[in-house]
Short mmCIF file of C-alpha atoms and ligand atoms in Angstrom, two decimals:
data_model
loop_
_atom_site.label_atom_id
_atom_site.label_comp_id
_atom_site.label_asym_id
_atom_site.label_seq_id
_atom_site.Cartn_x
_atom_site.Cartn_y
_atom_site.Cartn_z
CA UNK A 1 66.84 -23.61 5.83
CA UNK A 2 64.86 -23.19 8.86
CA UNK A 3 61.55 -20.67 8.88
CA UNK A 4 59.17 -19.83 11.24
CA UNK A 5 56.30 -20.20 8.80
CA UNK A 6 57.61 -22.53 5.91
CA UNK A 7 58.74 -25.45 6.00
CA UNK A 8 61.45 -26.20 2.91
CA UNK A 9 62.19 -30.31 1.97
CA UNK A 10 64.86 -30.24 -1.23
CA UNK A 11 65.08 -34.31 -2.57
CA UNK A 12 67.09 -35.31 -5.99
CA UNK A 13 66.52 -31.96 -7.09
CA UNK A 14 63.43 -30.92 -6.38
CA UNK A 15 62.06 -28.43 -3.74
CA UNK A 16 59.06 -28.54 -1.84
CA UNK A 17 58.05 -25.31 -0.05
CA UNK A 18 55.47 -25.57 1.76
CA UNK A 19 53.50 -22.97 3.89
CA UNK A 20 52.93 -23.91 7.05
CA UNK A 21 50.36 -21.56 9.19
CA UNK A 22 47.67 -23.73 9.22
CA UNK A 23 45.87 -21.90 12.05
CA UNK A 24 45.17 -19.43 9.87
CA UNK A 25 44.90 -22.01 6.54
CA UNK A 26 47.70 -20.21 5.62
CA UNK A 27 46.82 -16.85 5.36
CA UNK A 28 50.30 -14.23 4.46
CA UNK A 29 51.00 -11.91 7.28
CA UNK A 30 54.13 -9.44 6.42
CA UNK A 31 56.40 -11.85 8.47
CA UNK A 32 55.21 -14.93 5.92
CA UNK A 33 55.83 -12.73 3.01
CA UNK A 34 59.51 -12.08 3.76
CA UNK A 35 59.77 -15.95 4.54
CA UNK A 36 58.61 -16.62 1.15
CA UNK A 37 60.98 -13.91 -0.39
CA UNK A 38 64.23 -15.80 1.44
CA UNK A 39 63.34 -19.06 0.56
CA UNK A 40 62.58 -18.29 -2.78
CA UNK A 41 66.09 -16.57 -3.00
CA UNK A 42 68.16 -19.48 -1.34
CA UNK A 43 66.22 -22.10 -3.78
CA UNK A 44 67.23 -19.95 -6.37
CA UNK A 45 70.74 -20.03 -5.96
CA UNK A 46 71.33 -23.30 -4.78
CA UNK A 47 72.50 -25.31 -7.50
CA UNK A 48 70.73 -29.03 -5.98
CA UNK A 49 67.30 -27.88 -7.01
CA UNK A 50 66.07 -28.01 -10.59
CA UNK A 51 62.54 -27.16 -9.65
CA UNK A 52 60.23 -25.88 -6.91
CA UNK A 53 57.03 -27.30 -5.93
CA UNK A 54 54.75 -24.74 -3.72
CA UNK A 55 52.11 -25.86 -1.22
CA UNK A 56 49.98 -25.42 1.99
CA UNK A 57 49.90 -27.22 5.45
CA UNK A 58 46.56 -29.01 5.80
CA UNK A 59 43.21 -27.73 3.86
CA UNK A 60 44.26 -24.59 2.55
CA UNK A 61 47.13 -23.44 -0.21
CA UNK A 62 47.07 -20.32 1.12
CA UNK A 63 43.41 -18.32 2.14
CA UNK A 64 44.24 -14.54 1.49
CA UNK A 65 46.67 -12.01 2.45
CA UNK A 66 46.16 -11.58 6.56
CA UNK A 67 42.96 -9.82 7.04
CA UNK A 68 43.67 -9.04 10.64
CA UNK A 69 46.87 -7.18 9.89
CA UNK A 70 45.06 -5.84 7.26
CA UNK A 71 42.00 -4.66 8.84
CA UNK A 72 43.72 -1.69 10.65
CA UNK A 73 45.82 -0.17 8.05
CA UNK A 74 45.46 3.41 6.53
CA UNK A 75 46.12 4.18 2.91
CA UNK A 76 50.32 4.65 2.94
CA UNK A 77 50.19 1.55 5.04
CA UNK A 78 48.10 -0.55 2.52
CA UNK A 79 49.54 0.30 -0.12
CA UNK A 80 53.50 -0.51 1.17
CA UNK A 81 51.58 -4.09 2.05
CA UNK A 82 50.44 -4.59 -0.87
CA UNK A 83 53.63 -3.68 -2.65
CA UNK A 84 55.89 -5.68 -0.41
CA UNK A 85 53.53 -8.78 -2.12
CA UNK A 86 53.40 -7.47 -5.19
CA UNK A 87 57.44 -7.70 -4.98
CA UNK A 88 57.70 -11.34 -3.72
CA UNK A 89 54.80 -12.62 -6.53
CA UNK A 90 57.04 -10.59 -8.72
CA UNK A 91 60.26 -12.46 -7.73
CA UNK A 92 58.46 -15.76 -7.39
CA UNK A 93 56.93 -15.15 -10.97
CA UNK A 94 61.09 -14.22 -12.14
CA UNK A 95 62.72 -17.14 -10.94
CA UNK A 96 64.96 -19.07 -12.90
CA UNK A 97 63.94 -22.02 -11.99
CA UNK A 98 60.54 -23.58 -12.68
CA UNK A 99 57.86 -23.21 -9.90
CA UNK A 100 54.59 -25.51 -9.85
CA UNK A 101 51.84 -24.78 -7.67
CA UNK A 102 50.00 -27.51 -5.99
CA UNK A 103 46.66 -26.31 -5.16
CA UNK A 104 45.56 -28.06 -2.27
CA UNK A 105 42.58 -26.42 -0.53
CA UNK A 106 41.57 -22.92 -0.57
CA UNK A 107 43.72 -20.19 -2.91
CA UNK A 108 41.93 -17.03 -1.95
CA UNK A 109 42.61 -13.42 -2.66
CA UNK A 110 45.95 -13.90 -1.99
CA UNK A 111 46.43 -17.37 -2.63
CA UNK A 112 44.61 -17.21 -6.04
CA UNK A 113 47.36 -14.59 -6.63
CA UNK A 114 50.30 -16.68 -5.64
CA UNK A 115 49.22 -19.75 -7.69
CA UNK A 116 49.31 -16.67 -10.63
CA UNK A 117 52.66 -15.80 -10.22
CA UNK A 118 54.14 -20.00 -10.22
CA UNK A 119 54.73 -21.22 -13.76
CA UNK A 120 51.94 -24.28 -13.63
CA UNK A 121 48.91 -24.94 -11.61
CA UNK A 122 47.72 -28.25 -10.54
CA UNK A 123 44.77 -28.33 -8.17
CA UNK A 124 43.29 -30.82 -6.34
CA UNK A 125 39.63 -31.47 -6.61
CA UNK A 126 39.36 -29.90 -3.30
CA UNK A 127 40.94 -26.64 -4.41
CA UNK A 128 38.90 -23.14 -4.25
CA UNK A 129 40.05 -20.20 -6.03
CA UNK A 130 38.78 -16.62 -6.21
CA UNK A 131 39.20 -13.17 -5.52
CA UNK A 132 37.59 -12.08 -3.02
CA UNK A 133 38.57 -8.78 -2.56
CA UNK A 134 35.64 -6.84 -3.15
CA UNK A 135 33.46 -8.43 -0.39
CA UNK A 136 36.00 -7.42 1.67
CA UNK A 137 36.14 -3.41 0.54
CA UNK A 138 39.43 -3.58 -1.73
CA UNK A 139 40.57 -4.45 -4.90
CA UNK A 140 43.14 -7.71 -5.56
CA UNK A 141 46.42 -5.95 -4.71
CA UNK A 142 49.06 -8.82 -4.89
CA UNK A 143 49.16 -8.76 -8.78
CA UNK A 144 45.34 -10.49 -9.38
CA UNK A 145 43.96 -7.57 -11.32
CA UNK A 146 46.88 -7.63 -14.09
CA UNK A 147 47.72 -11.74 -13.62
CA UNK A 148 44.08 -12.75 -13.82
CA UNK A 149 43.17 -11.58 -17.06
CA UNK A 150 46.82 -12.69 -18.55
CA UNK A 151 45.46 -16.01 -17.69
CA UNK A 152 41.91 -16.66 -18.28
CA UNK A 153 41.12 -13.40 -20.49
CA UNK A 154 39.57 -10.29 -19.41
CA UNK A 155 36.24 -10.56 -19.45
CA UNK A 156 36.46 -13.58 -17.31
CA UNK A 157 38.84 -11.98 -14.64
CA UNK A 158 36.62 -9.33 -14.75
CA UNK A 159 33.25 -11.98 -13.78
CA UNK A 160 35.64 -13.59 -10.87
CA UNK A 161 36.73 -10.03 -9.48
CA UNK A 162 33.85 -8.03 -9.33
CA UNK A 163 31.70 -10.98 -8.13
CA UNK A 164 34.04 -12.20 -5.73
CA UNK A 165 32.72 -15.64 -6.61
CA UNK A 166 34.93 -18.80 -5.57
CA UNK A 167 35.72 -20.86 -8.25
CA UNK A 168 35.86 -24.87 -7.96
CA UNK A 169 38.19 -26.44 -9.15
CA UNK A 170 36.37 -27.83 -12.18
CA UNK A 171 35.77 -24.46 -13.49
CA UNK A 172 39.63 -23.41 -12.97
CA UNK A 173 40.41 -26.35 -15.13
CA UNK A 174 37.59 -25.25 -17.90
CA UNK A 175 39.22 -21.34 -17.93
CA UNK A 176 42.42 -22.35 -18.03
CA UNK A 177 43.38 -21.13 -14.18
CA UNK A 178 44.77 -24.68 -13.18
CA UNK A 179 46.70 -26.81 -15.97
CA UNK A 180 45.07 -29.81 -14.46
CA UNK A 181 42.48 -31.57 -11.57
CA UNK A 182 43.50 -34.02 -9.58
CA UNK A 183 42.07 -35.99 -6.97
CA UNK A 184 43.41 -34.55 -3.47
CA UNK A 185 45.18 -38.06 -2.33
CA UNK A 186 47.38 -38.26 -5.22
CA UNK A 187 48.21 -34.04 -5.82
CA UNK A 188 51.42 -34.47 -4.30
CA UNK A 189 52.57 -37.40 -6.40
CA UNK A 190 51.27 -36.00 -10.05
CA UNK A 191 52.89 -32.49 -8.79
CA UNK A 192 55.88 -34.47 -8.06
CA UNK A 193 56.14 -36.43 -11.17
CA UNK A 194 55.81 -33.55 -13.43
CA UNK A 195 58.56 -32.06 -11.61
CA UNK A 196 60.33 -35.20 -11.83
CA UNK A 197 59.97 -34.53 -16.02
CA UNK A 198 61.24 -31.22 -15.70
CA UNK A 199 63.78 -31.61 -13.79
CA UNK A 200 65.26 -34.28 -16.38
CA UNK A 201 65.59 -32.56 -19.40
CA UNK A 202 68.36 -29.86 -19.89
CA UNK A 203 68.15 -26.76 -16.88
CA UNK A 204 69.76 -23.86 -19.20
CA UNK A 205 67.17 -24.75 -21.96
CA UNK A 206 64.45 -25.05 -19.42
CA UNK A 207 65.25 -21.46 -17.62
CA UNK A 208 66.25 -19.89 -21.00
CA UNK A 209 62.52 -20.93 -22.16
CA UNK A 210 61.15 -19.85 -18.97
CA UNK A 211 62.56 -16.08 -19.68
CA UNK A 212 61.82 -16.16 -22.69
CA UNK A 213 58.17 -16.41 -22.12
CA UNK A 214 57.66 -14.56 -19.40
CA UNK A 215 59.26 -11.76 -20.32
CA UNK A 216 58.18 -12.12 -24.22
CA UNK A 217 54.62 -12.03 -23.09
CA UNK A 218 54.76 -8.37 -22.30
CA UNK A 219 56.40 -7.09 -25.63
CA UNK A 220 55.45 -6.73 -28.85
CA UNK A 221 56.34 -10.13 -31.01
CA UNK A 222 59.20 -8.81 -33.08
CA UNK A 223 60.52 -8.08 -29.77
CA UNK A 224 60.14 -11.10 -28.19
CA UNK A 225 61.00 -13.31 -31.35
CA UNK A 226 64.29 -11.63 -30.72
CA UNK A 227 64.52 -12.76 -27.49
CA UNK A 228 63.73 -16.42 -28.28
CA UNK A 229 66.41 -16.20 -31.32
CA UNK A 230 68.69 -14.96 -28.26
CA UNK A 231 67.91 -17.61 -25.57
CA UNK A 232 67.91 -20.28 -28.82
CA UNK A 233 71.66 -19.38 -29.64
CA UNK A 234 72.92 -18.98 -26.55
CA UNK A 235 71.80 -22.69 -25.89
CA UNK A 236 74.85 -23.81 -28.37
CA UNK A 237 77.26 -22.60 -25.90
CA UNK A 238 75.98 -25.09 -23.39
CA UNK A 239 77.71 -28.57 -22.70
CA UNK A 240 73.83 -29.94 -22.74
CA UNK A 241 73.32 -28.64 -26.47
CA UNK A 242 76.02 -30.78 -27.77
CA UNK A 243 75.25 -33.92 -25.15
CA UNK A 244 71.06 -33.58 -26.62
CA UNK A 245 72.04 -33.46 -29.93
CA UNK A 246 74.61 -36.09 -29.87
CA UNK A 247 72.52 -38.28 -28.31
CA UNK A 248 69.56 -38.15 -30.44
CA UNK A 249 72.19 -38.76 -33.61
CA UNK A 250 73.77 -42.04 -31.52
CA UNK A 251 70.16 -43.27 -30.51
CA UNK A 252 70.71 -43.19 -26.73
CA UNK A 253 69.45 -41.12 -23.84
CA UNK A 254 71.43 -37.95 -22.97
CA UNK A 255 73.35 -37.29 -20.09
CA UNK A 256 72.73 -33.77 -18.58
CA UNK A 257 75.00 -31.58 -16.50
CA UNK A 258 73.60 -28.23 -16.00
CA UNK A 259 75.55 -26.25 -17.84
N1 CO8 B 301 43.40 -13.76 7.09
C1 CO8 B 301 43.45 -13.99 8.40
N2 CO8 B 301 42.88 -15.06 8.99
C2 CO8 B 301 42.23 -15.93 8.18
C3 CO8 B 301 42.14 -15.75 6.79
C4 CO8 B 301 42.77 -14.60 6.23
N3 CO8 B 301 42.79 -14.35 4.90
N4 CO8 B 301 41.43 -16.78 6.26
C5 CO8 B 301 41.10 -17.58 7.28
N5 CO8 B 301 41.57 -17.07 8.46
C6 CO8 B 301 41.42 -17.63 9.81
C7 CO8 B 301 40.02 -17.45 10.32
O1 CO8 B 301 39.82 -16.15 10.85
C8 CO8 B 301 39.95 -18.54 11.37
O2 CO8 B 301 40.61 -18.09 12.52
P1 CO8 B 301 39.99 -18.39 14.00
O3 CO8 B 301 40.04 -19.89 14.13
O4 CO8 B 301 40.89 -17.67 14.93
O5 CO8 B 301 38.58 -17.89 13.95
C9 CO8 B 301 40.81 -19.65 10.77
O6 CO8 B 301 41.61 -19.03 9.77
C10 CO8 B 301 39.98 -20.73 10.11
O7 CO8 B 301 39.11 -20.11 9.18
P2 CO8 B 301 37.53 -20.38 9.14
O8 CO8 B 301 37.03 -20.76 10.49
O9 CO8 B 301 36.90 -19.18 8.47
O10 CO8 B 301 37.50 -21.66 8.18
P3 CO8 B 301 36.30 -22.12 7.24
O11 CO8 B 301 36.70 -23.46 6.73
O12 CO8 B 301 34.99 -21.96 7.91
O13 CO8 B 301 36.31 -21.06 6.01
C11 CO8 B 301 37.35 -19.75 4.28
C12 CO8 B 301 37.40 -21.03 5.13
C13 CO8 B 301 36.15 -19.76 3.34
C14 CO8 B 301 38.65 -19.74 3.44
C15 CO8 B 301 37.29 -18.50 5.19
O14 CO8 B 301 38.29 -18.61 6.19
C16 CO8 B 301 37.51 -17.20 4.47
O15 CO8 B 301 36.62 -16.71 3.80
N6 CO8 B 301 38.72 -16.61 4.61
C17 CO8 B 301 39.05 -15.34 4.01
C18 CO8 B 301 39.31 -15.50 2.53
C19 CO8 B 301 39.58 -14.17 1.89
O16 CO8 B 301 38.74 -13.30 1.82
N7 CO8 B 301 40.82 -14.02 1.36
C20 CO8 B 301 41.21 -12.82 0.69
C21 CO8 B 301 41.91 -11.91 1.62
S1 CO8 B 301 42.26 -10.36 0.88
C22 CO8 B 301 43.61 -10.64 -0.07
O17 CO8 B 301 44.18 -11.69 -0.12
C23 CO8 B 301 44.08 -9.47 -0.86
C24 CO8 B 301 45.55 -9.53 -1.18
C25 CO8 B 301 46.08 -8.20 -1.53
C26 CO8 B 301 45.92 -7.23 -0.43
C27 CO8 B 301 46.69 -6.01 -0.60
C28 CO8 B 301 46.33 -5.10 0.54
C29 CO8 B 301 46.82 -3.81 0.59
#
């Protein structure tokens, strides 16, 4: 895969996407966005990568949608841009396959919102989150109004978006924004090894619980206790049910395929 913006490593099953406009520290113009979208796609389908790490080039994991592409845009126009990221956090957030943010600088705006959509957040010590939005004369519009407060509560969304306040890494641990804090020189290397984990156990089970969250989170619990008792039986059809299972009973580690 070759990108203008991106640059995409995939080693013993795990993907590193990294985005790579360091100019800018990363900031998402339209033509980064539709980068993002293919990449995501293609790592989706391709059946070498168990999970996908997501990063920024240099200081910053990503620093905002592109104010200067922004800056001129009338209503219709702003509101297709923010749709168009709307629709590749949304995809991003839908993947099969796991996704794990490594937060290593500033996740602005935009980059906060990104971080939002990937199943895990670790941050560096270095990493800055926020919204910023409202110093800036809009509201978040790449999910960060209805992701925030599904992660850290409402009343605390509400503090970080109407302030506009950056948020330290520290404090992302504390509300629950990052899953952990790392120190900046070994990010890469915890990110990696918790892929590493992932990646190791059985994929099916692994997406089938990823689903199952995600999209039990926004219905009511009798529906989504259906949908685990779905994704849990489905499981038995799986050549990794019986290998698990088998090889808890014979006391050795299991071998799995996939499938
Ligand atoms: N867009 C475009 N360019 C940017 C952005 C950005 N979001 N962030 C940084 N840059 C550029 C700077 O303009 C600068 O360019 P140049 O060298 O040409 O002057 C370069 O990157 C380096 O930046 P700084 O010199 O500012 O670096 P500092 O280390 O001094 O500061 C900061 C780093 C604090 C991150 C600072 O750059 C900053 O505040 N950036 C903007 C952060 C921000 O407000 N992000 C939110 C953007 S809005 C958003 O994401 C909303 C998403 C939904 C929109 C839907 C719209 C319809």
């Amino acid at each position: 895969m070759s990108f203008e913006n991106l640059i995409v490593e995939v080693q013993d099953g795990i993907a590193t996407l990294t985005i790579n406009r360091e100019k800018v520290l990363n900031a998402l113009n339209t033509a980064t966005l539709m980068e993002l979208s293919e990449a995501f796609y293609e790592l989706d389908e391709d059946p070498d990568v168990n999970v996908i790490i997501l990063t920024g080039a240099g200081k910053s994991f990503v620093a905002g949608a592109d104010i200067t592409e922004m800056q001129p845009l009338d209503a219709i126009e702003g509101r297709k841009f923010g749709m168009l990221g709307q629709s590749v956090f949304t995809q991003v957030e839908n993947l099969s396959k796991p996704v794990i943010a490594a937060v290593n600088g500033f996740a602005l705006g935009g980059g906060t919102e990104l971080a939002l959509a990937c199943d895990i957040i670790y941050a560096s010590e270095k990493a800055k989150f926020g919204q910023p939005e409202v110093g800036l004369g809009v509201t978040p519009g790449f999910g960060g109004t209805q992701r925030l407060p599904r992660r850290v509560g409402m009343a605390m969304a509400k503090e970080i978006i109407y302030t506009g306040r950056i948020i330290n890494a520290e404090d992302a641990l504390r509300i629950g924004l990052a899953n952990k804090m790392v120190p900046p020189d070994v990010l890469m290397e915890e990110v990696m090894n918790l892929a590493k984990e992932i990646a190791s156990k059985g994929q099916v089970s692994v997406r089938l619980a990823k689903a199952a969250i995600n999209r039990g989170m926004d219905v009511d619990i009798n529906s989504a206790l259906s949908l685990e008792a779905d994704a849990f039986g489905l499981c038995f059809s799986t050549h990794d049910q019986k290998e698990g299972m088998t090889a808890f009973v014979e006391k050795r580690r299991p071998e799995f395929k996939g499938n």
